[in-house]
Structures are given as C-alpha cells and as structure tokens.
PDB file of C-alpha atoms in Angstrom:
ATOM      1  CA  UNK A   1     182.238 154.274  63.963  1.00  0.00           C
ATOM      2  CA  UNK A   2     182.937 150.552  63.982  1.00  0.00           C
ATOM      3  CA  UNK A   3     186.104 149.542  66.483  1.00  0.00           C
ATOM      4  CA  UNK A   4     188.881 149.495  64.346  1.00  0.00           C
ATOM      5  CA  UNK A   5     188.014 153.146  63.379  1.00  0.00           C
ATOM      6  CA  UNK A   6     188.277 154.205  67.353  1.00  0.00           C
ATOM      7  CA  UNK A   7     191.213 151.925  68.017  1.00  0.00           C
ATOM      8  CA  UNK A   8     192.896 153.911  65.191  1.00  0.00           C
ATOM      9  CA  UNK A   9     191.971 157.237  66.554  1.00  0.00           C
ATOM     10  CA  UNK A  10     192.250 156.221  70.040  1.00  0.00           C
ATOM     11  CA  UNK A  11     196.158 155.419  68.566  1.00  0.00           C
ATOM     12  CA  UNK A  12     196.723 158.562  67.379  1.00  0.00           C
ATOM     13  CA  UNK A  13     195.923 160.134  70.835  1.00  0.00           C
ATOM     14  CA  UNK A  14     198.603 157.888  72.315  1.00  0.00           C
ATOM     15  CA  UNK A  15     201.065 158.603  69.517  1.00  0.00           C
ATOM     16  CA  UNK A  16     200.495 162.214  70.076  1.00  0.00           C
ATOM     17  CA  UNK A  17     200.655 162.274  73.469  1.00  0.00           C
ATOM     18  CA  UNK A  18     203.615 160.014  73.233  1.00  0.00           C
ATOM     19  CA  UNK A  19     205.449 162.181  70.699  1.00  0.00           C
ATOM     20  CA  UNK A  20     204.953 165.429  73.325  1.00  0.00           C
ATOM     21  CA  UNK A  21     205.982 163.362  76.836  1.00  0.00           C
ATOM     22  CA  UNK A  22     209.432 161.953  74.453  1.00  0.00           C
ATOM     23  CA  UNK A  23     210.125 165.502  74.205  1.00  0.00           C
ATOM     24  CA  UNK A  24     210.696 166.109  77.859  1.00  0.00           C
ATOM     25  CA  UNK A  25     213.126 163.515  78.074  1.00  0.00           C
ATOM     26  CA  UNK A  26     215.455 166.053  77.614  1.00  0.00           C
ATOM     27  CA  UNK A  27     215.143 168.335  81.119  1.00  0.00           C
ATOM     28  CA  UNK A  28     218.098 168.877  82.780  1.00  0.00           C
ATOM     29  CA  UNK A  29     216.938 166.684  85.699  1.00  0.00           C
ATOM     30  CA  UNK A  30     217.694 162.973  85.274  1.00  0.00           C
ATOM     31  CA  UNK A  31     215.046 161.306  87.480  1.00  0.00           C
ATOM     32  CA  UNK A  32     212.303 163.042  85.605  1.00  0.00           C
ATOM     33  CA  UNK A  33     213.841 162.468  82.079  1.00  0.00           C
ATOM     34  CA  UNK A  34     214.417 158.900  82.714  1.00  0.00           C
ATOM     35  CA  UNK A  35     210.662 158.964  84.056  1.00  0.00           C
ATOM     36  CA  UNK A  36     209.531 160.734  81.254  1.00  0.00           C
ATOM     37  CA  UNK A  37     211.509 158.787  79.066  1.00  0.00           C
ATOM     38  CA  UNK A  38     209.385 155.328  80.239  1.00  0.00           C
ATOM     39  CA  UNK A  39     206.403 156.613  80.455  1.00  0.00           C
ATOM     40  CA  UNK A  40     206.587 158.094  76.996  1.00  0.00           C
ATOM     41  CA  UNK A  41     207.513 154.597  75.746  1.00  0.00           C
ATOM     42  CA  UNK A  42     204.714 152.864  77.606  1.00  0.00           C
ATOM     43  CA  UNK A  43     202.427 155.264  75.923  1.00  0.00           C
ATOM     44  CA  UNK A  44     204.104 154.230  72.354  1.00  0.00           C
ATOM     45  CA  UNK A  45     203.674 150.935  73.160  1.00  0.00           C
ATOM     46  CA  UNK A  46     200.121 151.359  73.578  1.00  0.00           C
ATOM     47  CA  UNK A  47     199.711 153.620  70.428  1.00  0.00           C
ATOM     48  CA  UNK A  48     200.970 150.689  68.631  1.00  0.00           C
ATOM     49  CA  UNK A  49     199.386 148.096  69.439  1.00  0.00           C
ATOM     50  CA  UNK A  50     196.057 149.963  69.174  1.00  0.00           C
ATOM     51  CA  UNK A  51     197.051 150.504  65.689  1.00  0.00           C
ATOM     52  CA  UNK A  52     197.806 146.834  64.926  1.00  0.00           C
ATOM     53  CA  UNK A  53     194.655 145.870  65.912  1.00  0.00           C
ATOM     54  CA  UNK A  54     192.862 147.953  63.781  1.00  0.00           C
ATOM     55  CA  UNK A  55     194.812 146.999  60.923  1.00  0.00           C
ATOM     56  CA  UNK A  56     193.779 143.417  60.786  1.00  0.00           C
ATOM     57  CA  UNK A  57     189.937 144.565  61.848  1.00  0.00           C
ATOM     58  CA  UNK A  58     190.019 146.411  58.770  1.00  0.00           C
ATOM     59  CA  UNK A  59     188.742 145.215  55.848  1.00  0.00           C
ATOM     60  CA  UNK A  60     190.343 143.660  52.448  1.00  0.00           C
ATOM     61  CA  UNK A  61     190.849 146.609  49.551  1.00  0.00           C
ATOM     62  CA  UNK A  62     192.789 145.656  46.481  1.00  0.00           C
ATOM     63  CA  UNK A  63     195.567 147.691  46.469  1.00  0.00           C
ATOM     64  CA  UNK A  64     196.887 149.592  43.342  1.00  0.00           C
ATOM     65  CA  UNK A  65     199.651 146.339  42.313  1.00  0.00           C
ATOM     66  CA  UNK A  66     200.364 148.749  38.859  1.00  0.00           C
ATOM     67  CA  UNK A  67     201.992 151.412  40.935  1.00  0.00           C
ATOM     68  CA  UNK A  68     203.925 151.879  43.210  1.00  0.00           C
ATOM     69  CA  UNK A  69     203.762 152.374  46.524  1.00  0.00           C
ATOM     70  CA  UNK A  70     200.549 148.654  45.749  1.00  0.00           C
ATOM     71  CA  UNK A  71     202.712 146.347  46.821  1.00  0.00           C
ATOM     72  CA  UNK A  72     200.703 145.485  49.242  1.00  0.00           C
ATOM     73  CA  UNK A  73     196.905 146.052  51.171  1.00  0.00           C
ATOM     74  CA  UNK A  74     196.775 149.113  52.993  1.00  0.00           C
ATOM     75  CA  UNK A  75     195.842 147.404  55.754  1.00  0.00           C
ATOM     76  CA  UNK A  76     198.305 145.108  55.520  1.00  0.00           C
ATOM     77  CA  UNK A  77     200.982 148.468  55.009  1.00  0.00           C
ATOM     78  CA  UNK A  78     199.592 149.533  58.248  1.00  0.00           C
ATOM     79  CA  UNK A  79     200.102 146.282  59.774  1.00  0.00           C
ATOM     80  CA  UNK A  80     203.728 146.288  58.558  1.00  0.00           C
ATOM     81  CA  UNK A  81     204.252 149.553  59.826  1.00  0.00           C
ATOM     82  CA  UNK A  82     202.558 149.113  63.351  1.00  0.00           C
ATOM     83  CA  UNK A  83     204.438 145.785  63.777  1.00  0.00           C
ATOM     84  CA  UNK A  84     207.729 147.564  63.077  1.00  0.00           C
ATOM     85  CA  UNK A  85     207.248 150.240  65.367  1.00  0.00           C
ATOM     86  CA  UNK A  86     205.872 148.308  67.946  1.00  0.00           C
ATOM     87  CA  UNK A  87     209.225 145.960  67.801  1.00  0.00           C
ATOM     88  CA  UNK A  88     211.454 148.990  67.961  1.00  0.00           C
ATOM     89  CA  UNK A  89     209.354 150.491  70.313  1.00  0.00           C
ATOM     90  CA  UNK A  90     210.735 147.442  72.431  1.00  0.00           C
ATOM     91  CA  UNK A  91     213.978 147.655  71.667  1.00  0.00           C
ATOM     92  CA  UNK A  92     213.818 151.142  72.790  1.00  0.00           C
ATOM     93  CA  UNK A  93     213.229 150.074  76.594  1.00  0.00           C
ATOM     94  CA  UNK A  94     215.945 147.731  76.154  1.00  0.00           C
ATOM     95  CA  UNK A  95     218.377 150.503  74.720  1.00  0.00           C
ATOM     96  CA  UNK A  96     217.922 152.390  78.396  1.00  0.00           C
ATOM     97  CA  UNK A  97     220.013 149.899  80.049  1.00  0.00           C
ATOM     98  CA  UNK A  98     222.035 148.815  76.857  1.00  0.00           C
ATOM     99  CA  UNK A  99     222.779 152.223  74.601  1.00  0.00           C
ATOM    100  CA  UNK A 100     223.841 149.831  72.110  1.00  0.00           C
ATOM    101  CA  UNK A 101     220.321 149.450  70.873  1.00  0.00           C
ATOM    102  CA  UNK A 102     219.488 152.994  70.358  1.00  0.00           C
ATOM    103  CA  UNK A 103     220.966 153.164  66.856  1.00  0.00           C
ATOM    104  CA  UNK A 104     218.896 150.211  65.325  1.00  0.00           C
ATOM    105  CA  UNK A 105     215.843 151.319  67.632  1.00  0.00           C
ATOM    106  CA  UNK A 106     215.651 154.564  65.500  1.00  0.00           C
ATOM    107  CA  UNK A 107     216.792 153.443  62.122  1.00  0.00           C
ATOM    108  CA  UNK A 108     213.696 151.077  62.610  1.00  0.00           C
ATOM    109  CA  UNK A 109     211.693 153.333  64.072  1.00  0.00           C
ATOM    110  CA  UNK A 110     212.636 155.513  60.696  1.00  0.00           C
ATOM    111  CA  UNK A 111     211.416 151.737  58.307  1.00  0.00           C
ATOM    112  CA  UNK A 112     208.324 151.720  59.698  1.00  0.00           C
ATOM    113  CA  UNK A 113     207.412 155.446  59.379  1.00  0.00           C
ATOM    114  CA  UNK A 114     208.280 154.935  55.504  1.00  0.00           C
ATOM    115  CA  UNK A 115     206.181 152.524  54.991  1.00  0.00           C
ATOM    116  CA  UNK A 116     203.366 153.782  57.200  1.00  0.00           C
ATOM    117  CA  UNK A 117     203.611 157.172  54.815  1.00  0.00           C
ATOM    118  CA  UNK A 118     203.826 154.745  51.722  1.00  0.00           C
ATOM    119  CA  UNK A 119     200.029 153.626  53.179  1.00  0.00           C
ATOM    120  CA  UNK A 120     198.718 156.889  53.600  1.00  0.00           C
ATOM    121  CA  UNK A 121     199.920 157.526  49.699  1.00  0.00           C
ATOM    122  CA  UNK A 122     198.374 154.507  48.732  1.00  0.00           C
ATOM    123  CA  UNK A 123     195.140 155.393  50.585  1.00  0.00           C
ATOM    124  CA  UNK A 124     195.148 158.876  48.981  1.00  0.00           C
ATOM    125  CA  UNK A 125     195.150 157.563  45.867  1.00  0.00           C
ATOM    126  CA  UNK A 126     193.431 154.490  46.151  1.00  0.00           C
ATOM    127  CA  UNK A 127     190.690 155.119  48.807  1.00  0.00           C
ATOM    128  CA  UNK A 128     188.820 152.541  50.630  1.00  0.00           C
ATOM    129  CA  UNK A 129     185.566 154.377  50.538  1.00  0.00           C
ATOM    130  CA  UNK A 130     184.661 156.970  47.655  1.00  0.00           C
ATOM    131  CA  UNK A 131     185.282 160.415  49.031  1.00  0.00           C
ATOM    132  CA  UNK A 132     184.452 163.761  48.220  1.00  0.00           C
ATOM    133  CA  UNK A 133     186.749 167.051  47.949  1.00  0.00           C
ATOM    134  CA  UNK A 134     186.953 167.633  52.107  1.00  0.00           C
ATOM    135  CA  UNK A 135     187.614 164.286  52.885  1.00  0.00           C
ATOM    136  CA  UNK A 136     190.806 164.361  49.479  1.00  0.00           C
ATOM    137  CA  UNK A 137     191.897 167.684  51.289  1.00  0.00           C
ATOM    138  CA  UNK A 138     192.153 165.953  54.292  1.00  0.00           C
ATOM    139  CA  UNK A 139     193.483 163.042  53.724  1.00  0.00           C
ATOM    140  CA  UNK A 140     196.076 165.351  51.749  1.00  0.00           C
ATOM    141  CA  UNK A 141     197.427 167.332  54.797  1.00  0.00           C
ATOM    142  CA  UNK A 142     197.562 163.721  56.464  1.00  0.00           C
ATOM    143  CA  UNK A 143     200.369 162.364  53.991  1.00  0.00           C
ATOM    144  CA  UNK A 144     202.069 165.973  54.329  1.00  0.00           C
ATOM    145  CA  UNK A 145     201.823 165.225  58.478  1.00  0.00           C
ATOM    146  CA  UNK A 146     203.089 161.789  57.634  1.00  0.00           C
ATOM    147  CA  UNK A 147     205.984 162.724  55.395  1.00  0.00           C
ATOM    148  CA  UNK A 148     207.715 165.673  57.975  1.00  0.00           C
ATOM    149  CA  UNK A 149     206.536 163.035  60.508  1.00  0.00           C
ATOM    150  CA  UNK A 150     209.276 160.526  58.923  1.00  0.00           C
ATOM    151  CA  UNK A 151     211.465 163.626  57.967  1.00  0.00           C
ATOM    152  CA  UNK A 152     211.938 164.021  62.217  1.00  0.00           C
ATOM    153  CA  UNK A 153     212.727 160.214  62.046  1.00  0.00           C
ATOM    154  CA  UNK A 154     215.583 160.582  60.250  1.00  0.00           C
ATOM    155  CA  UNK A 155     216.758 163.313  61.864  1.00  0.00           C
ATOM    156  CA  UNK A 156     216.315 161.671  65.001  1.00  0.00           C
ATOM    157  CA  UNK A 157     217.973 158.737  63.506  1.00  0.00           C
ATOM    158  CA  UNK A 158     221.276 160.080  61.919  1.00  0.00           C
ATOM    159  CA  UNK A 159     222.061 161.874  65.199  1.00  0.00           C
ATOM    160  CA  UNK A 160     221.465 158.642  67.325  1.00  0.00           C
ATOM    161  CA  UNK A 161     223.524 157.417  65.317  1.00  0.00           C
ATOM    162  CA  UNK A 162     226.579 159.984  65.683  1.00  0.00           C
ATOM    163  CA  UNK A 163     225.979 160.324  69.219  1.00  0.00           C
ATOM    164  CA  UNK A 164     226.669 156.687  69.158  1.00  0.00           C
ATOM    165  CA  UNK A 165     230.188 156.843  66.846  1.00  0.00           C
ATOM    166  CA  UNK A 166     230.964 160.616  68.218  1.00  0.00           C
ATOM    167  CA  UNK A 167     230.344 160.113  71.736  1.00  0.00           C
ATOM    168  CA  UNK A 168     232.329 163.874  72.737  1.00  0.00           C
ATOM    169  CA  UNK A 169     229.759 165.337  70.520  1.00  0.00           C
ATOM    170  CA  UNK A 170     226.708 164.467  71.976  1.00  0.00           C
ATOM    171  CA  UNK A 171     225.532 168.027  73.228  1.00  0.00           C
ATOM    172  CA  UNK A 172     226.053 170.022  69.986  1.00  0.00           C
ATOM    173  CA  UNK A 173     224.559 167.030  68.222  1.00  0.00           C
ATOM    174  CA  UNK A 174     221.980 166.637  70.900  1.00  0.00           C
ATOM    175  CA  UNK A 175     220.857 170.647  70.503  1.00  0.00           C
ATOM    176  CA  UNK A 176     221.034 170.473  66.536  1.00  0.00           C
ATOM    177  CA  UNK A 177     219.006 168.062  66.133  1.00  0.00           C
ATOM    178  CA  UNK A 178     215.928 169.203  68.749  1.00  0.00           C
ATOM    179  CA  UNK A 179     216.318 172.804  66.983  1.00  0.00           C
ATOM    180  CA  UNK A 180     215.492 170.598  63.378  1.00  0.00           C
ATOM    181  CA  UNK A 181     213.103 168.223  65.568  1.00  0.00           C
ATOM    182  CA  UNK A 182     211.454 171.518  66.991  1.00  0.00           C
ATOM    183  CA  UNK A 183     210.458 173.201  64.146  1.00  0.00           C
ATOM    184  CA  UNK A 184     209.400 170.157  62.216  1.00  0.00           C
ATOM    185  CA  UNK A 185     207.260 169.163  64.816  1.00  0.00           C
ATOM    186  CA  UNK A 186     205.332 172.338  64.859  1.00  0.00           C
ATOM    187  CA  UNK A 187     204.735 172.224  60.992  1.00  0.00           C
ATOM    188  CA  UNK A 188     203.746 168.544  61.107  1.00  0.00           C
ATOM    189  CA  UNK A 189     200.942 169.302  64.289  1.00  0.00           C
ATOM    190  CA  UNK A 190     199.787 172.461  61.785  1.00  0.00           C
ATOM    191  CA  UNK A 191     199.535 169.251  59.104  1.00  0.00           C
ATOM    192  CA  UNK A 192     197.613 166.922  61.528  1.00  0.00           C
ATOM    193  CA  UNK A 193     195.497 170.256  62.822  1.00  0.00           C
ATOM    194  CA  UNK A 194     194.673 170.694  59.053  1.00  0.00           C
ATOM    195  CA  UNK A 195     194.204 166.916  58.657  1.00  0.00           C
ATOM    196  CA  UNK A 196     191.564 166.358  61.936  1.00  0.00           C
ATOM    197  CA  UNK A 197     189.797 169.987  61.941  1.00  0.00           C
ATOM    198  CA  UNK A 198     189.371 171.515  57.908  1.00  0.00           C
ATOM    199  CA  UNK A 199     186.269 170.562  56.983  1.00  0.00           C
ATOM    200  CA  UNK A 200     186.177 173.347  53.537  1.00  0.00           C
ATOM    201  CA  UNK A 201     188.715 172.821  50.967  1.00  0.00           C
ATOM    202  CA  UNK A 202     189.685 175.461  49.051  1.00  0.00           C
ATOM    203  CA  UNK A 203     187.218 174.872  46.122  1.00  0.00           C
ATOM    204  CA  UNK A 204     184.313 174.885  48.538  1.00  0.00           C
ATOM    205  CA  UNK A 205     185.384 178.452  49.745  1.00  0.00           C
ATOM    206  CA  UNK A 206     186.117 179.312  45.958  1.00  0.00           C
ATOM    207  CA  UNK A 207     181.929 177.942  44.687  1.00  0.00           C
ATOM    208  CA  UNK A 208     180.810 179.577  47.855  1.00  0.00           C
ATOM    209  CA  UNK A 209     182.618 183.121  47.044  1.00  0.00           C
ATOM    210  CA  UNK A 210     181.283 182.683  43.600  1.00  0.00           C
ATOM    211  CA  UNK A 211     177.432 181.785  45.014  1.00  0.00           C
ATOM    212  CA  UNK A 212     177.529 185.215  47.301  1.00  0.00           C
ATOM    213  CA  UNK A 213     178.616 186.752  44.128  1.00  0.00           C
ATOM    214  CA  UNK A 214     175.881 185.500  42.364  1.00  0.00           C
ATOM    215  CA  UNK A 215     173.147 186.691  45.063  1.00  0.00           C
ATOM    216  CA  UNK A 216     174.652 189.828  45.692  1.00  0.00           C
ATOM    217  CA  UNK A 217     175.589 191.283  42.788  1.00  0.00           C
ATOM    218  CA  UNK A 218     173.748 192.836  40.077  1.00  0.00           C
ATOM    219  CA  UNK A 219     170.603 191.004  38.794  1.00  0.00           C
ATOM    220  CA  UNK A 220     170.747 189.314  35.335  1.00  0.00           C
ATOM    221  CA  UNK A 221     167.180 190.682  34.714  1.00  0.00           C
ATOM    222  CA  UNK A 222     166.292 193.580  32.704  1.00  0.00           C
ATOM    223  CA  UNK A 223     163.628 194.757  35.330  1.00  0.00           C
ATOM    224  CA  UNK A 224     164.574 197.478  36.904  1.00  0.00           C
ATOM    225  CA  UNK A 225     164.277 198.388  40.508  1.00  0.00           C
ATOM    226  CA  UNK A 226     163.637 200.902  42.918  1.00  0.00           C
ATOM    227  CA  UNK A 227     167.087 200.333  44.544  1.00  0.00           C
ATOM    228  CA  UNK A 228     169.393 203.515  43.850  1.00  0.00           C
ATOM    229  CA  UNK A 229     172.890 202.554  42.062  1.00  0.00           C
ATOM    230  CA  UNK A 230     176.150 204.562  41.598  1.00  0.00           C
ATOM    231  CA  UNK A 231     174.505 206.579  39.103  1.00  0.00           C
ATOM    232  CA  UNK A 232     171.707 207.722  41.111  1.00  0.00           C
ATOM    233  CA  UNK A 233     170.857 211.203  38.850  1.00  0.00           C
ATOM    234  CA  UNK A 234     169.564 208.343  36.343  1.00  0.00           C
ATOM    235  CA  UNK A 235     167.724 206.619  39.049  1.00  0.00           C
ATOM    236  CA  UNK A 236     166.361 210.008  39.497  1.00  0.00           C
ATOM    237  CA  UNK A 237     165.464 210.639  35.699  1.00  0.00           C
ATOM    238  CA  UNK A 238     163.996 207.337  35.423  1.00  0.00           C
ATOM    239  CA  UNK A 239     161.843 207.805  38.502  1.00  0.00           C
ATOM    240  CA  UNK A 240     160.566 211.433  36.684  1.00  0.00           C
ATOM    241  CA  UNK A 241     159.884 209.290  33.399  1.00  0.00           C
ATOM    242  CA  UNK A 242     158.217 206.342  35.388  1.00  0.00           C
ATOM    243  CA  UNK A 243     155.681 209.279  36.597  1.00  0.00           C
ATOM    244  CA  UNK A 244     155.148 210.961  33.082  1.00  0.00           C
ATOM    245  CA  UNK A 245     154.390 207.223  31.874  1.00  0.00           C
ATOM    246  CA  UNK A 246     151.798 206.779  34.337  1.00  0.00           C
ATOM    247  CA  UNK A 247     150.196 210.162  33.328  1.00  0.00           C
ATOM    248  CA  UNK A 248     147.640 211.215  31.256  1.00  0.00           C
ATOM    249  CA  UNK A 249     148.481 212.750  27.679  1.00  0.00           C
ATOM    250  CA  UNK A 250     147.247 216.263  28.991  1.00  0.00           C
ATOM    251  CA  UNK A 251     149.136 216.049  32.305  1.00  0.00           C
ATOM    252  CA  UNK A 252     152.296 214.829  30.911  1.00  0.00           C
ATOM    253  CA  UNK A 253     151.990 218.045  28.704  1.00  0.00           C
ATOM    254  CA  UNK A 254     151.405 220.034  31.692  1.00  0.00           C
ATOM    255  CA  UNK A 255     154.290 218.408  33.582  1.00  0.00           C
ATOM    256  CA  UNK A 256     156.799 219.130  31.281  1.00  0.00           C
ATOM    257  CA  UNK A 257     155.678 222.616  30.808  1.00  0.00           C
ATOM    258  CA  UNK A 258     156.652 223.110  34.462  1.00  0.00           C
ATOM    259  CA  UNK A 259     159.477 221.663  33.717  1.00  0.00           C
ATOM    260  CA  UNK A 260     160.874 224.177  31.023  1.00  0.00           C
ATOM    261  CA  UNK A 261     160.034 226.638  32.758  1.00  0.00           C
ATOM    262  CA  UNK A 262     162.119 225.819  35.942  1.00  0.00           C
ATOM    263  CA  UNK A 263     165.320 225.008  33.707  1.00  0.00           C
ATOM    264  CA  UNK A 264     164.754 227.792  32.572  1.00  0.00           C
ATOM    265  CA  UNK A 265     164.526 229.859  35.331  1.00  0.00           C
ATOM    266  CA  UNK A 266     167.403 228.222  36.990  1.00  0.00           C
ATOM    267  CA  UNK A 267     169.318 228.868  34.324  1.00  0.00           C
ATOM    268  CA  UNK A 268     168.198 232.324  34.580  1.00  0.00           C
ATOM    269  CA  UNK A 269     169.880 233.125  38.108  1.00  0.00           C
ATOM    270  CA  UNK A 270     172.798 231.108  37.075  1.00  0.00           C
ATOM    271  CA  UNK A 271     173.251 233.863  34.540  1.00  0.00           C
ATOM    272  CA  UNK A 272     172.471 236.828  36.723  1.00  0.00           C
ATOM    273  CA  UNK A 273     174.979 235.614  39.691  1.00  0.00           C
ATOM    274  CA  UNK A 274     177.663 238.123  39.732  1.00  0.00           C
ATOM    275  CA  UNK A 275     181.465 236.898  38.956  1.00  0.00           C
TER     276      UNK A 275
END
C-alpha cells in the first residue's frame, strides 16, 4: 500500500469519527456539546488535510474530457474538494464565535461534497486501474455513499440558513433536520459497509450457484449410476436387468421362470383374499 493510499484510508477513518462526534454536539449539556463540536472540527481538519495530501501524491490519470464529469483529473477534483472542505472547516471554527459564518460554511461543505461525488463518479466511469466486477461493485456502492452524504450536507446547509433567517423556529428546524440526517446517515453507513467489506458481487454469487448446480445436479453422462433416484422402482428393475446381463443364458432362463412363478403366486394370493 502506497503512502497516498494510507493517507486516504486514514482520512476516511477521520471523516467517519468526525461525523459521529459532530452528532454529539446536540446533547442537552452546553459545555459537553461545545467540547464535542470543537473536537469534531479538529478531527475534520485532520481528515481534510490527510485527504488533500493523498490527492497530491496520487499519480496522474487522464480525464474523460468528453464527459460532464471529466472537467479535470480525478486527483484534481479530489484536491479541489478537500481544499474547499478544509476552508469550510476553518470557517466553522470561526462560526463558533461569529454565528453569521455558519451558513456560508455549510454551503461550502455542500460544494466540496458535490465535487467529491463527481470525482467518485469519474473514478467509477474512468478507473485509474482496470478492475474486476467486485471492485466495480464496491466503487458503485461508494458513489451511493457519496451521494447520500451530499444530500445530508444539503439538509444541514438548508437548516442552518433557515435558523439564521428565522431564529424563533430554530428548535423545530433542528429536530426535523436531525431526523432526516439520522435516517440518511444510517443509509450512508450501509453503503459504506458495502463498499468497504463486500467482496462478492451478485454476478459472482450467481456464478457460484451455477457451479453448485453443475456439480450437484444430474450428470450429463449416459452411464447409469448405483445411486437410487426418485423413481427407485425403476432403479430396482435396472438392477435385475443388470444381474441378468451377467448370467449365462441357462441361468437367465431359470431366473425368468422363477420370477414368473413368483408373480403368478402373488397374483393368486391377491385373488384369494376375501373382500
């Protein structure tokens, strides 16, 4: 794993930790809420700084300039997104002392997340390295995670703006946005788990089922086997035919005569049974 990949992985951990800590700022204890807010902003600064450094260290990759998402290289899109997010985080720290800066910071976060989502779509459509079905499925899930996160940022930016414009409605707006962000956060977490820990795609699962059916299903060979089949009376008749084939002609005639006498005896006993 390269230094850029390690930094990118570390930034993902920082982002997730900062997201969890940021939700604790809404607890009904002012001092604890303020502490969690400052800690989460510090973690976000580390996340954006790690991501920005990783984007600089990533190798160049020719962009899809004919597509709407190919206005720049993937690394340049991530560099721009991380720089905007880093700037928005600094403004958020200043917004603790000057609340009027909170809406601009929230909209900057949204802009950074939109560029990040475009970069992830670009990475899906124009991968830096050829990848198999499994890695494509993981990247597809990560794009869904990025889109969901951007929607959450949109809700946060809209609620911050409405609270700034209508301070008396701060409590219901905050509760409403928290409910939406909690549901979207759970969905984003599901996408993140799928993109991080999912190794099998549905196509691979279907291939596994097909291989299982080929190995456990009926054989294509015309040769009969000794295993009993659903029509096991037929299997028993086949065993008697196989036995006949191994006997001499005289023995086969005696065996057929014995079977005929047995069948006549069974028929006679059935007819003599009282009704």
